């Protein structure tokens, strides 16, 4: 089956687009801050993620939020081979 949309890479992330990632809700009891951070990690390049984390912190959000298994985003990233930059952004 053919995709109807192409994946766009390298496009700059506007402030408004970054702010959208602060507003995701969960429906399974996952901490909202964890969900927003993890979703940002899985979709943003390094530059956008760093900008998002800066915005996230300025909004008073919790970088140490956990998933239902009690793991933070940083703990999950520690197992990812190319996550050094993302981990540094969370520090």
Coordinates of C-alpha atoms in Angstrom, one line a residue:
X1 CA 0.0 0.0 0.0
X2 CA 1.3 3.4 -0.9
X3 CA 1.7 6.1 1.7
X4 CA -0.4 9.2 0.9
X5 CA 2.0 11.6 2.7
X6 CA 5.8 11.8 2.6
X7 CA 7.8 12.1 5.8
X8 CA 9.3 15.5 6.1
X9 CA 12.8 15.7 7.6
X10 CA 15.0 18.7 8.3
X11 CA 12.1 21.2 8.5
X12 CA 12.5 23.8 11.2
X13 CA 10.3 23.5 14.3
X14 CA 8.4 26.7 15.0
X15 CA 7.8 27.8 18.6
X16 CA 4.1 27.1 18.1
X17 CA 4.8 23.6 16.8
X18 CA 7.0 22.9 19.9
X19 CA 4.3 24.2 22.2
X20 CA 1.8 21.7 20.7
X21 CA 4.0 19.0 22.2
X22 CA 3.2 20.3 25.7
X23 CA -0.5 19.6 25.3
X24 CA -0.7 15.9 24.6
X25 CA -3.0 13.9 26.9
X26 CA -2.9 10.3 27.8
X27 CA -5.8 7.9 28.3
X28 CA -4.0 5.1 30.0
X29 CA -2.8 6.8 33.2
X30 CA 0.6 7.5 31.9
X31 CA 2.0 10.7 33.5
X32 CA 1.4 13.5 31.0
X33 CA 4.9 15.0 31.4
X34 CA 6.5 11.7 30.6
X35 CA 4.2 11.2 27.6
X36 CA 5.0 14.7 26.2
X37 CA 8.8 14.2 26.7
X38 CA 8.9 10.7 25.2
X39 CA 6.7 11.7 22.2
X40 CA 9.0 14.7 21.6
X41 CA 12.1 12.4 21.7
X42 CA 10.6 10.0 19.2
X43 CA 9.7 12.7 16.7
X44 CA 12.2 15.6 17.0
X45 CA 15.7 16.0 15.8
X46 CA 18.4 17.1 18.3
X47 CA 18.0 20.8 17.8
X48 CA 14.2 20.8 18.1
X49 CA 14.4 18.5 21.2
X50 CA 16.8 20.8 22.9
X51 CA 14.5 23.7 22.3
X52 CA 11.5 21.7 23.5
X53 CA 13.3 20.7 26.7
X54 CA 14.1 24.3 27.4
X55 CA 10.5 25.2 26.8
X56 CA 9.3 22.3 28.9
X57 CA 11.5 23.3 31.9
X58 CA 10.4 27.0 31.6
X59 CA 6.8 25.8 31.9
X60 CA 7.6 24.1 35.2
X61 CA 7.1 20.6 33.8
X62 CA 8.6 17.5 35.4
X63 CA 11.7 16.0 33.6
X64 CA 11.7 13.2 36.2
X65 CA 8.1 12.1 35.3
X66 CA 7.8 8.3 35.0
X67 CA 5.9 5.9 32.9
X68 CA 3.6 3.2 34.5
X69 CA 6.7 1.0 34.9
X70 CA 8.4 3.7 37.0
X71 CA 11.0 4.6 34.4
X72 CA 11.9 8.2 33.4
X73 CA 12.6 9.2 29.8
X74 CA 16.3 9.4 30.7
X75 CA 16.2 5.9 32.0
X76 CA 14.6 4.6 28.8
X77 CA 17.1 6.6 26.6
X78 CA 20.1 5.1 28.4
X79 CA 19.5 1.9 26.5
X80 CA 19.3 3.6 23.1
X81 CA 22.5 3.5 21.1
X82 CA 22.5 7.0 19.8
X83 CA 20.8 8.9 22.6
X84 CA 23.8 10.8 24.1
X85 CA 22.7 14.2 22.9
X86 CA 19.1 13.6 24.1
X87 CA 20.3 12.5 27.5
X88 CA 22.5 15.6 27.8
X89 CA 19.5 17.8 26.9
X90 CA 17.6 16.2 29.8
X91 CA 20.4 16.8 32.3

